């Protein structure tokens, strides 16, 4: 029964969509390219976009069959009338267009280096390259000493104990079996 309902519902939706498509194609769309703006506005029963005042509805200008230039005129008028749309505040973070190719400078160099930041620029200002080299040498000495200490500790371990521990760790735990006596519970 549910299959029949959904099959019928799917057929109804398809029929409705087909009826809407037929209505759209059946209505002849007038050719507004040869008409003046006043004639187009009269044919579509719309007011002159330049005569709109605050609070007027511009939904009619957003319809599909309205020519694009009339739609834009209505939107421009709306943006001039509404102070919220007309006066964008200067606090918009990404309000400017940074994709302007005319503003790109050829051969632009930056002091920023990935992973180092502005380090090269600061080194030139302070002359601290020798300080960095001495820090790197000290780090290498510390790391060599740490490696030697770890190697000494590893050799100091008793190899017999470590092998015995490894053997204990690799043995598998005993398997567990569960038994259920269903017959006894059913009899009770």
mmCIF file with all atom_site columns, C-alpha atoms in Angstrom:
data_model
loop_
_atom_site.group_PDB
_atom_site.id
_atom_site.type_symbol
_atom_site.label_atom_id
_atom_site.label_alt_id
_atom_site.label_comp_id
_atom_site.label_asym_id
_atom_site.label_entity_id
_atom_site.label_seq_id
_atom_site.pdbx_PDB_ins_code
_atom_site.Cartn_x
_atom_site.Cartn_y
_atom_site.Cartn_z
_atom_site.occupancy
_atom_site.B_iso_or_equiv
_atom_site.pdbx_formal_charge
_atom_site.auth_seq_id
_atom_site.auth_comp_id
_atom_site.auth_asym_id
_atom_site.auth_atom_id
_atom_site.pdbx_PDB_model_num
ATOM 1   C CA . UNK A 1 1   ? 0.000  0.000   0.000   1.00 0.00 ? 1   UNK A CA 1
ATOM 2   C CA . UNK A 1 2   ? 2.807  2.445   0.822   1.00 0.00 ? 2   UNK A CA 1
ATOM 3   C CA . UNK A 1 3   ? 4.462  1.695   -2.501  1.00 0.00 ? 3   UNK A CA 1
ATOM 4   C CA . UNK A 1 4   ? 1.261  2.617   -4.306  1.00 0.00 ? 4   UNK A CA 1
ATOM 5   C CA . UNK A 1 5   ? 0.964  5.871   -2.350  1.00 0.00 ? 5   UNK A CA 1
ATOM 6   C CA . UNK A 1 6   ? 4.515  6.962   -3.132  1.00 0.00 ? 6   UNK A CA 1
ATOM 7   C CA . UNK A 1 7   ? 4.214  5.957   -6.760  1.00 0.00 ? 7   UNK A CA 1
ATOM 8   C CA . UNK A 1 8   ? 1.061  8.048   -7.082  1.00 0.00 ? 8   UNK A CA 1
ATOM 9   C CA . UNK A 1 9   ? 2.649  10.957  -5.208  1.00 0.00 ? 9   UNK A CA 1
ATOM 10  C CA . UNK A 1 10  ? 5.698  10.899  -7.482  1.00 0.00 ? 10  UNK A CA 1
ATOM 11  C CA . UNK A 1 11  ? 3.446  10.892  -10.551 1.00 0.00 ? 11  UNK A CA 1
ATOM 12  C CA . UNK A 1 12  ? 1.450  13.862  -9.168  1.00 0.00 ? 12  UNK A CA 1
ATOM 13  C CA . UNK A 1 13  ? 4.598  15.895  -8.552  1.00 0.00 ? 13  UNK A CA 1
ATOM 14  C CA . UNK A 1 14  ? 5.879  15.131  -12.051 1.00 0.00 ? 14  UNK A CA 1
ATOM 15  C CA . UNK A 1 15  ? 2.509  16.131  -13.547 1.00 0.00 ? 15  UNK A CA 1
ATOM 16  C CA . UNK A 1 16  ? 2.511  19.421  -11.603 1.00 0.00 ? 16  UNK A CA 1
ATOM 17  C CA . UNK A 1 17  ? 6.039  20.237  -12.750 1.00 0.00 ? 17  UNK A CA 1
ATOM 18  C CA . UNK A 1 18  ? 5.099  19.437  -16.337 1.00 0.00 ? 18  UNK A CA 1
ATOM 19  C CA . UNK A 1 19  ? 1.989  21.658  -16.119 1.00 0.00 ? 19  UNK A CA 1
ATOM 20  C CA . UNK A 1 20  ? 4.053  24.577  -14.800 1.00 0.00 ? 20  UNK A CA 1
ATOM 21  C CA . UNK A 1 21  ? 6.598  24.117  -17.598 1.00 0.00 ? 21  UNK A CA 1
ATOM 22  C CA . UNK A 1 22  ? 3.830  24.076  -20.215 1.00 0.00 ? 22  UNK A CA 1
ATOM 23  C CA . UNK A 1 23  ? 2.318  27.282  -18.780 1.00 0.00 ? 23  UNK A CA 1
ATOM 24  C CA . UNK A 1 24  ? 5.676  29.033  -18.882 1.00 0.00 ? 24  UNK A CA 1
ATOM 25  C CA . UNK A 1 25  ? 6.285  28.058  -22.499 1.00 0.00 ? 25  UNK A CA 1
ATOM 26  C CA . UNK A 1 26  ? 2.706  28.775  -23.557 1.00 0.00 ? 26  UNK A CA 1
ATOM 27  C CA . UNK A 1 27  ? 2.774  32.406  -22.404 1.00 0.00 ? 27  UNK A CA 1
ATOM 28  C CA . UNK A 1 28  ? 4.425  34.408  -25.189 1.00 0.00 ? 28  UNK A CA 1
ATOM 29  C CA . UNK A 1 29  ? 7.101  36.708  -23.868 1.00 0.00 ? 29  UNK A CA 1
ATOM 30  C CA . UNK A 1 30  ? 6.968  40.084  -25.571 1.00 0.00 ? 30  UNK A CA 1
ATOM 31  C CA . UNK A 1 31  ? 10.097 41.379  -27.254 1.00 0.00 ? 31  UNK A CA 1
ATOM 32  C CA . UNK A 1 32  ? 11.114 44.449  -25.262 1.00 0.00 ? 32  UNK A CA 1
ATOM 33  C CA . UNK A 1 33  ? 14.249 45.166  -27.290 1.00 0.00 ? 33  UNK A CA 1
ATOM 34  C CA . UNK A 1 34  ? 12.428 47.428  -29.770 1.00 0.00 ? 34  UNK A CA 1
ATOM 35  C CA . UNK A 1 35  ? 10.189 49.134  -27.192 1.00 0.00 ? 35  UNK A CA 1
ATOM 36  C CA . UNK A 1 36  ? 11.043 52.259  -25.223 1.00 0.00 ? 36  UNK A CA 1
ATOM 37  C CA . UNK A 1 37  ? 11.381 52.122  -21.442 1.00 0.00 ? 37  UNK A CA 1
ATOM 38  C CA . UNK A 1 38  ? 8.017  53.846  -20.934 1.00 0.00 ? 38  UNK A CA 1
ATOM 39  C CA . UNK A 1 39  ? 6.274  51.284  -23.166 1.00 0.00 ? 39  UNK A CA 1
ATOM 40  C CA . UNK A 1 40  ? 7.961  48.376  -21.367 1.00 0.00 ? 40  UNK A CA 1
ATOM 41  C CA . UNK A 1 41  ? 6.953  49.760  -17.963 1.00 0.00 ? 41  UNK A CA 1
ATOM 42  C CA . UNK A 1 42  ? 3.365  50.235  -19.169 1.00 0.00 ? 42  UNK A CA 1
ATOM 43  C CA . UNK A 1 43  ? 3.238  46.688  -20.576 1.00 0.00 ? 43  UNK A CA 1
ATOM 44  C CA . UNK A 1 44  ? 4.532  45.234  -17.307 1.00 0.00 ? 44  UNK A CA 1
ATOM 45  C CA . UNK A 1 45  ? 2.389  47.610  -15.198 1.00 0.00 ? 45  UNK A CA 1
ATOM 46  C CA . UNK A 1 46  ? 5.400  48.916  -13.269 1.00 0.00 ? 46  UNK A CA 1
ATOM 47  C CA . UNK A 1 47  ? 6.132  52.456  -12.059 1.00 0.00 ? 47  UNK A CA 1
ATOM 48  C CA . UNK A 1 48  ? 9.046  54.476  -13.383 1.00 0.00 ? 48  UNK A CA 1
ATOM 49  C CA . UNK A 1 49  ? 12.144 53.389  -11.411 1.00 0.00 ? 49  UNK A CA 1
ATOM 50  C CA . UNK A 1 50  ? 13.339 56.994  -11.159 1.00 0.00 ? 50  UNK A CA 1
ATOM 51  C CA . UNK A 1 51  ? 10.063 58.003  -9.471  1.00 0.00 ? 51  UNK A CA 1
ATOM 52  C CA . UNK A 1 52  ? 10.296 55.417  -6.656  1.00 0.00 ? 52  UNK A CA 1
ATOM 53  C CA . UNK A 1 53  ? 10.197 56.722  -3.086  1.00 0.00 ? 53  UNK A CA 1
ATOM 54  C CA . UNK A 1 54  ? 11.218 55.168  0.216   1.00 0.00 ? 54  UNK A CA 1
ATOM 55  C CA . UNK A 1 55  ? 8.940  52.272  1.091   1.00 0.00 ? 55  UNK A CA 1
ATOM 56  C CA . UNK A 1 56  ? 7.943  51.430  -2.495  1.00 0.00 ? 56  UNK A CA 1
ATOM 57  C CA . UNK A 1 57  ? 7.991  47.766  -3.412  1.00 0.00 ? 57  UNK A CA 1
ATOM 58  C CA . UNK A 1 58  ? 10.471 46.791  -6.121  1.00 0.00 ? 58  UNK A CA 1
ATOM 59  C CA . UNK A 1 59  ? 9.536  43.100  -6.290  1.00 0.00 ? 59  UNK A CA 1
ATOM 60  C CA . UNK A 1 60  ? 7.950  43.664  -9.684  1.00 0.00 ? 60  UNK A CA 1
ATOM 61  C CA . UNK A 1 61  ? 11.315 44.719  -11.088 1.00 0.00 ? 61  UNK A CA 1
ATOM 62  C CA . UNK A 1 62  ? 12.890 41.438  -9.957  1.00 0.00 ? 62  UNK A CA 1
ATOM 63  C CA . UNK A 1 63  ? 10.710 39.264  -12.207 1.00 0.00 ? 63  UNK A CA 1
ATOM 64  C CA . UNK A 1 64  ? 12.277 37.238  -15.008 1.00 0.00 ? 64  UNK A CA 1
ATOM 65  C CA . UNK A 1 65  ? 10.632 39.064  -17.882 1.00 0.00 ? 65  UNK A CA 1
ATOM 66  C CA . UNK A 1 66  ? 11.759 42.558  -16.785 1.00 0.00 ? 66  UNK A CA 1
ATOM 67  C CA . UNK A 1 67  ? 14.697 43.794  -18.882 1.00 0.00 ? 67  UNK A CA 1
ATOM 68  C CA . UNK A 1 68  ? 17.998 43.896  -17.053 1.00 0.00 ? 68  UNK A CA 1
ATOM 69  C CA . UNK A 1 69  ? 18.594 47.633  -17.479 1.00 0.00 ? 69  UNK A CA 1
ATOM 70  C CA . UNK A 1 70  ? 15.244 48.460  -15.806 1.00 0.00 ? 70  UNK A CA 1
ATOM 71  C CA . UNK A 1 71  ? 16.003 46.083  -12.944 1.00 0.00 ? 71  UNK A CA 1
ATOM 72  C CA . UNK A 1 72  ? 19.347 47.809  -12.386 1.00 0.00 ? 72  UNK A CA 1
ATOM 73  C CA . UNK A 1 73  ? 17.767 51.269  -12.469 1.00 0.00 ? 73  UNK A CA 1
ATOM 74  C CA . UNK A 1 74  ? 15.289 50.190  -9.785  1.00 0.00 ? 74  UNK A CA 1
ATOM 75  C CA . UNK A 1 75  ? 18.056 48.726  -7.623  1.00 0.00 ? 75  UNK A CA 1
ATOM 76  C CA . UNK A 1 76  ? 20.170 51.883  -7.946  1.00 0.00 ? 76  UNK A CA 1
ATOM 77  C CA . UNK A 1 77  ? 17.202 53.974  -6.834  1.00 0.00 ? 77  UNK A CA 1
ATOM 78  C CA . UNK A 1 78  ? 16.603 51.621  -3.904  1.00 0.00 ? 78  UNK A CA 1
ATOM 79  C CA . UNK A 1 79  ? 20.244 51.906  -2.828  1.00 0.00 ? 79  UNK A CA 1
ATOM 80  C CA . UNK A 1 80  ? 20.029 55.706  -2.949  1.00 0.00 ? 80  UNK A CA 1
ATOM 81  C CA . UNK A 1 81  ? 16.799 55.757  -0.934  1.00 0.00 ? 81  UNK A CA 1
ATOM 82  C CA . UNK A 1 82  ? 17.716 53.320  1.823   1.00 0.00 ? 82  UNK A CA 1
ATOM 83  C CA . UNK A 1 83  ? 20.441 54.699  4.121   1.00 0.00 ? 83  UNK A CA 1
ATOM 84  C CA . UNK A 1 84  ? 21.311 51.209  5.362   1.00 0.00 ? 84  UNK A CA 1
ATOM 85  C CA . UNK A 1 85  ? 22.206 50.157  1.832   1.00 0.00 ? 85  UNK A CA 1
ATOM 86  C CA . UNK A 1 86  ? 23.594 53.522  0.742   1.00 0.00 ? 86  UNK A CA 1
ATOM 87  C CA . UNK A 1 87  ? 26.019 54.205  3.607   1.00 0.00 ? 87  UNK A CA 1
ATOM 88  C CA . UNK A 1 88  ? 28.247 51.245  4.171   1.00 0.00 ? 88  UNK A CA 1
ATOM 89  C CA . UNK A 1 89  ? 30.357 51.791  7.258   1.00 0.00 ? 89  UNK A CA 1
ATOM 90  C CA . UNK A 1 90  ? 34.123 51.928  6.996   1.00 0.00 ? 90  UNK A CA 1
ATOM 91  C CA . UNK A 1 91  ? 34.575 49.101  9.466   1.00 0.00 ? 91  UNK A CA 1
ATOM 92  C CA . UNK A 1 92  ? 34.058 46.390  6.882   1.00 0.00 ? 92  UNK A CA 1
ATOM 93  C CA . UNK A 1 93  ? 37.227 44.310  6.985   1.00 0.00 ? 93  UNK A CA 1
ATOM 94  C CA . UNK A 1 94  ? 37.158 43.089  3.416   1.00 0.00 ? 94  UNK A CA 1
ATOM 95  C CA . UNK A 1 95  ? 35.272 45.937  1.776   1.00 0.00 ? 95  UNK A CA 1
ATOM 96  C CA . UNK A 1 96  ? 38.049 46.924  -0.597  1.00 0.00 ? 96  UNK A CA 1
ATOM 97  C CA . UNK A 1 97  ? 38.957 45.188  -3.814  1.00 0.00 ? 97  UNK A CA 1
ATOM 98  C CA . UNK A 1 98  ? 42.480 43.835  -3.519  1.00 0.00 ? 98  UNK A CA 1
ATOM 99  C CA . UNK A 1 99  ? 42.372 42.067  -6.887  1.00 0.00 ? 99  UNK A CA 1
ATOM 100 C CA . UNK A 1 100 ? 43.174 45.183  -8.909  1.00 0.00 ? 100 UNK A CA 1
ATOM 101 C CA . UNK A 1 101 ? 45.999 44.281  -11.289 1.00 0.00 ? 101 UNK A CA 1
ATOM 102 C CA . UNK A 1 102 ? 46.958 47.934  -11.728 1.00 0.00 ? 102 UNK A CA 1
ATOM 103 C CA . UNK A 1 103 ? 48.100 48.071  -8.098  1.00 0.00 ? 103 UNK A CA 1
ATOM 104 C CA . UNK A 1 104 ? 50.489 45.109  -8.390  1.00 0.00 ? 104 UNK A CA 1
ATOM 105 C CA . UNK A 1 105 ? 54.147 46.152  -8.286  1.00 0.00 ? 105 UNK A CA 1
ATOM 106 C CA . UNK A 1 106 ? 56.604 44.190  -10.432 1.00 0.00 ? 106 UNK A CA 1
ATOM 107 C CA . UNK A 1 107 ? 59.471 42.629  -8.503  1.00 0.00 ? 107 UNK A CA 1
ATOM 108 C CA . UNK A 1 108 ? 57.881 43.149  -5.096  1.00 0.00 ? 108 UNK A CA 1
ATOM 109 C CA . UNK A 1 109 ? 60.156 41.796  -2.354  1.00 0.00 ? 109 UNK A CA 1
ATOM 110 C CA . UNK A 1 110 ? 59.171 41.135  1.229   1.00 0.00 ? 110 UNK A CA 1
ATOM 111 C CA . UNK A 1 111 ? 61.275 40.697  4.338   1.00 0.00 ? 111 UNK A CA 1
ATOM 112 C CA . UNK A 1 112 ? 59.007 37.929  5.614   1.00 0.00 ? 112 UNK A CA 1
ATOM 113 C CA . UNK A 1 113 ? 60.359 34.383  5.372   1.00 0.00 ? 113 UNK A CA 1
ATOM 114 C CA . UNK A 1 114 ? 58.237 31.320  5.965   1.00 0.00 ? 114 UNK A CA 1
ATOM 115 C CA . UNK A 1 115 ? 59.198 29.714  9.254   1.00 0.00 ? 115 UNK A CA 1
ATOM 116 C CA . UNK A 1 116 ? 61.446 32.608  10.219  1.00 0.00 ? 116 UNK A CA 1
ATOM 117 C CA . UNK A 1 117 ? 59.116 35.568  9.988   1.00 0.00 ? 117 UNK A CA 1
ATOM 118 C CA . UNK A 1 118 ? 60.921 38.897  9.834   1.00 0.00 ? 118 UNK A CA 1
ATOM 119 C CA . UNK A 1 119 ? 64.129 37.356  11.190  1.00 0.00 ? 119 UNK A CA 1
ATOM 120 C CA . UNK A 1 120 ? 66.469 38.356  8.333   1.00 0.00 ? 120 UNK A CA 1
ATOM 121 C CA . UNK A 1 121 ? 65.299 41.955  8.575   1.00 0.00 ? 121 UNK A CA 1
ATOM 122 C CA . UNK A 1 122 ? 65.898 41.993  12.318  1.00 0.00 ? 122 UNK A CA 1
ATOM 123 C CA . UNK A 1 123 ? 69.321 40.371  11.937  1.00 0.00 ? 123 UNK A CA 1
ATOM 124 C CA . UNK A 1 124 ? 70.431 43.141  9.602   1.00 0.00 ? 124 UNK A CA 1
ATOM 125 C CA . UNK A 1 125 ? 69.256 45.779  12.047  1.00 0.00 ? 125 UNK A CA 1
ATOM 126 C CA . UNK A 1 126 ? 70.851 44.261  15.147  1.00 0.00 ? 126 UNK A CA 1
ATOM 127 C CA . UNK A 1 127 ? 73.765 42.345  13.647  1.00 0.00 ? 127 UNK A CA 1
ATOM 128 C CA . UNK A 1 128 ? 72.887 39.285  15.719  1.00 0.00 ? 128 UNK A CA 1
ATOM 129 C CA . UNK A 1 129 ? 74.014 36.626  13.231  1.00 0.00 ? 129 UNK A CA 1
ATOM 130 C CA . UNK A 1 130 ? 77.015 35.707  15.412  1.00 0.00 ? 130 UNK A CA 1
ATOM 131 C CA . UNK A 1 131 ? 74.701 35.230  18.382  1.00 0.00 ? 131 UNK A CA 1
ATOM 132 C CA . UNK A 1 132 ? 72.548 32.803  16.401  1.00 0.00 ? 132 UNK A CA 1
ATOM 133 C CA . UNK A 1 133 ? 75.591 30.820  15.235  1.00 0.00 ? 133 UNK A CA 1
ATOM 134 C CA . UNK A 1 134 ? 76.874 30.453  18.814  1.00 0.00 ? 134 UNK A CA 1
ATOM 135 C CA . UNK A 1 135 ? 73.403 29.301  19.954  1.00 0.00 ? 135 UNK A CA 1
ATOM 136 C CA . UNK A 1 136 ? 73.356 26.628  17.239  1.00 0.00 ? 136 UNK A CA 1
ATOM 137 C CA . UNK A 1 137 ? 76.813 25.348  18.288  1.00 0.00 ? 137 UNK A CA 1
ATOM 138 C CA . UNK A 1 138 ? 75.695 25.153  21.935  1.00 0.00 ? 138 UNK A CA 1
ATOM 139 C CA . UNK A 1 139 ? 72.578 23.210  20.901  1.00 0.00 ? 139 UNK A CA 1
ATOM 140 C CA . UNK A 1 140 ? 74.698 20.690  18.985  1.00 0.00 ? 140 UNK A CA 1
ATOM 141 C CA . UNK A 1 141 ? 76.960 20.158  22.029  1.00 0.00 ? 141 UNK A CA 1
ATOM 142 C CA . UNK A 1 142 ? 73.958 19.622  24.298  1.00 0.00 ? 142 UNK A CA 1
ATOM 143 C CA . UNK A 1 143 ? 72.323 17.193  21.880  1.00 0.00 ? 143 UNK A CA 1
ATOM 144 C CA . UNK A 1 144 ? 75.606 15.210  21.522  1.00 0.00 ? 144 UNK A CA 1
ATOM 145 C CA . UNK A 1 145 ? 75.901 14.929  25.304  1.00 0.00 ? 145 UNK A CA 1
ATOM 146 C CA . UNK A 1 146 ? 72.273 13.805  25.609  1.00 0.00 ? 146 UNK A CA 1
ATOM 147 C CA . UNK A 1 147 ? 72.754 11.113  22.953  1.00 0.00 ? 147 UNK A CA 1
ATOM 148 C CA . UNK A 1 148 ? 75.876 9.789   24.712  1.00 0.00 ? 148 UNK A CA 1
ATOM 149 C CA . UNK A 1 149 ? 73.994 9.644   28.038  1.00 0.00 ? 149 UNK A CA 1
ATOM 150 C CA . UNK A 1 150 ? 71.079 7.700   26.525  1.00 0.00 ? 150 UNK A CA 1
ATOM 151 C CA . UNK A 1 151 ? 73.472 5.225   24.879  1.00 0.00 ? 151 UNK A CA 1
ATOM 152 C CA . UNK A 1 152 ? 75.291 4.669   28.185  1.00 0.00 ? 152 UNK A CA 1
ATOM 153 C CA . UNK A 1 153 ? 72.012 3.980   29.997  1.00 0.00 ? 153 UNK A CA 1
ATOM 154 C CA . UNK A 1 154 ? 70.954 1.461   27.329  1.00 0.00 ? 154 UNK A CA 1
ATOM 155 C CA . UNK A 1 155 ? 74.223 -0.457  27.620  1.00 0.00 ? 155 UNK A CA 1
ATOM 156 C CA . UNK A 1 156 ? 73.985 -0.504  31.412  1.00 0.00 ? 156 UNK A CA 1
ATOM 157 C CA . UNK A 1 157 ? 70.759 -2.530  31.311  1.00 0.00 ? 157 UNK A CA 1
ATOM 158 C CA . UNK A 1 158 ? 71.060 -6.256  31.905  1.00 0.00 ? 158 UNK A CA 1
ATOM 159 C CA . UNK A 1 159 ? 70.344 -7.943  28.538  1.00 0.00 ? 159 UNK A CA 1
ATOM 160 C CA . UNK A 1 160 ? 69.001 -11.113 30.248  1.00 0.00 ? 160 UNK A CA 1
ATOM 161 C CA . UNK A 1 161 ? 66.299 -9.168  32.089  1.00 0.00 ? 161 UNK A CA 1
ATOM 162 C CA . UNK A 1 162 ? 65.165 -7.360  28.963  1.00 0.00 ? 162 UNK A CA 1
ATOM 163 C CA . UNK A 1 163 ? 64.870 -10.659 27.021  1.00 0.00 ? 163 UNK A CA 1
ATOM 164 C CA . UNK A 1 164 ? 62.862 -12.262 29.849  1.00 0.00 ? 164 UNK A CA 1
ATOM 165 C CA . UNK A 1 165 ? 60.510 -9.272  29.949  1.00 0.00 ? 165 UNK A CA 1
ATOM 166 C CA . UNK A 1 166 ? 60.030 -9.442  26.183  1.00 0.00 ? 166 UNK A CA 1
ATOM 167 C CA . UNK A 1 167 ? 59.142 -13.146 26.384  1.00 0.00 ? 167 UNK A CA 1
ATOM 168 C CA . UNK A 1 168 ? 56.562 -12.498 29.090  1.00 0.00 ? 168 UNK A CA 1
ATOM 169 C CA . UNK A 1 169 ? 54.965 -9.703  27.102  1.00 0.00 ? 169 UNK A CA 1
ATOM 170 C CA . UNK A 1 170 ? 54.592 -11.752 23.919  1.00 0.00 ? 170 UNK A CA 1
ATOM 171 C CA . UNK A 1 171 ? 52.757 -14.693 25.530  1.00 0.00 ? 171 UNK A CA 1
ATOM 172 C CA . UNK A 1 172 ? 49.035 -14.515 24.856  1.00 0.00 ? 172 UNK A CA 1
ATOM 173 C CA . UNK A 1 173 ? 46.548 -14.424 27.721  1.00 0.00 ? 173 UNK A CA 1
ATOM 174 C CA . UNK A 1 174 ? 44.488 -17.600 28.255  1.00 0.00 ? 174 UNK A CA 1
ATOM 175 C CA . UNK A 1 175 ? 41.340 -17.898 26.168  1.00 0.00 ? 175 UNK A CA 1
ATOM 176 C CA . UNK A 1 176 ? 38.130 -17.588 28.035  1.00 0.00 ? 176 UNK A CA 1
ATOM 177 C CA . UNK A 1 177 ? 35.055 -19.600 27.261  1.00 0.00 ? 177 UNK A CA 1
ATOM 178 C CA . UNK A 1 178 ? 31.600 -18.711 28.356  1.00 0.00 ? 178 UNK A CA 1
ATOM 179 C CA . UNK A 1 179 ? 28.941 -21.307 28.924  1.00 0.00 ? 179 UNK A CA 1
ATOM 180 C CA . UNK A 1 180 ? 25.271 -20.736 29.248  1.00 0.00 ? 180 UNK A CA 1
ATOM 181 C CA . UNK A 1 181 ? 22.907 -23.351 30.623  1.00 0.00 ? 181 UNK A CA 1
ATOM 182 C CA . UNK A 1 182 ? 19.628 -22.313 29.079  1.00 0.00 ? 182 UNK A CA 1
ATOM 183 C CA . UNK A 1 183 ? 17.866 -25.603 29.791  1.00 0.00 ? 183 UNK A CA 1
ATOM 184 C CA . UNK A 1 184 ? 18.299 -25.218 33.545  1.00 0.00 ? 184 UNK A CA 1
ATOM 185 C CA . UNK A 1 185 ? 16.957 -21.663 33.571  1.00 0.00 ? 185 UNK A CA 1
ATOM 186 C CA . UNK A 1 186 ? 13.915 -22.635 31.483  1.00 0.00 ? 186 UNK A CA 1
ATOM 187 C CA . UNK A 1 187 ? 13.051 -25.501 33.853  1.00 0.00 ? 187 UNK A CA 1
ATOM 188 C CA . UNK A 1 188 ? 13.069 -23.288 36.928  1.00 0.00 ? 188 UNK A CA 1
#
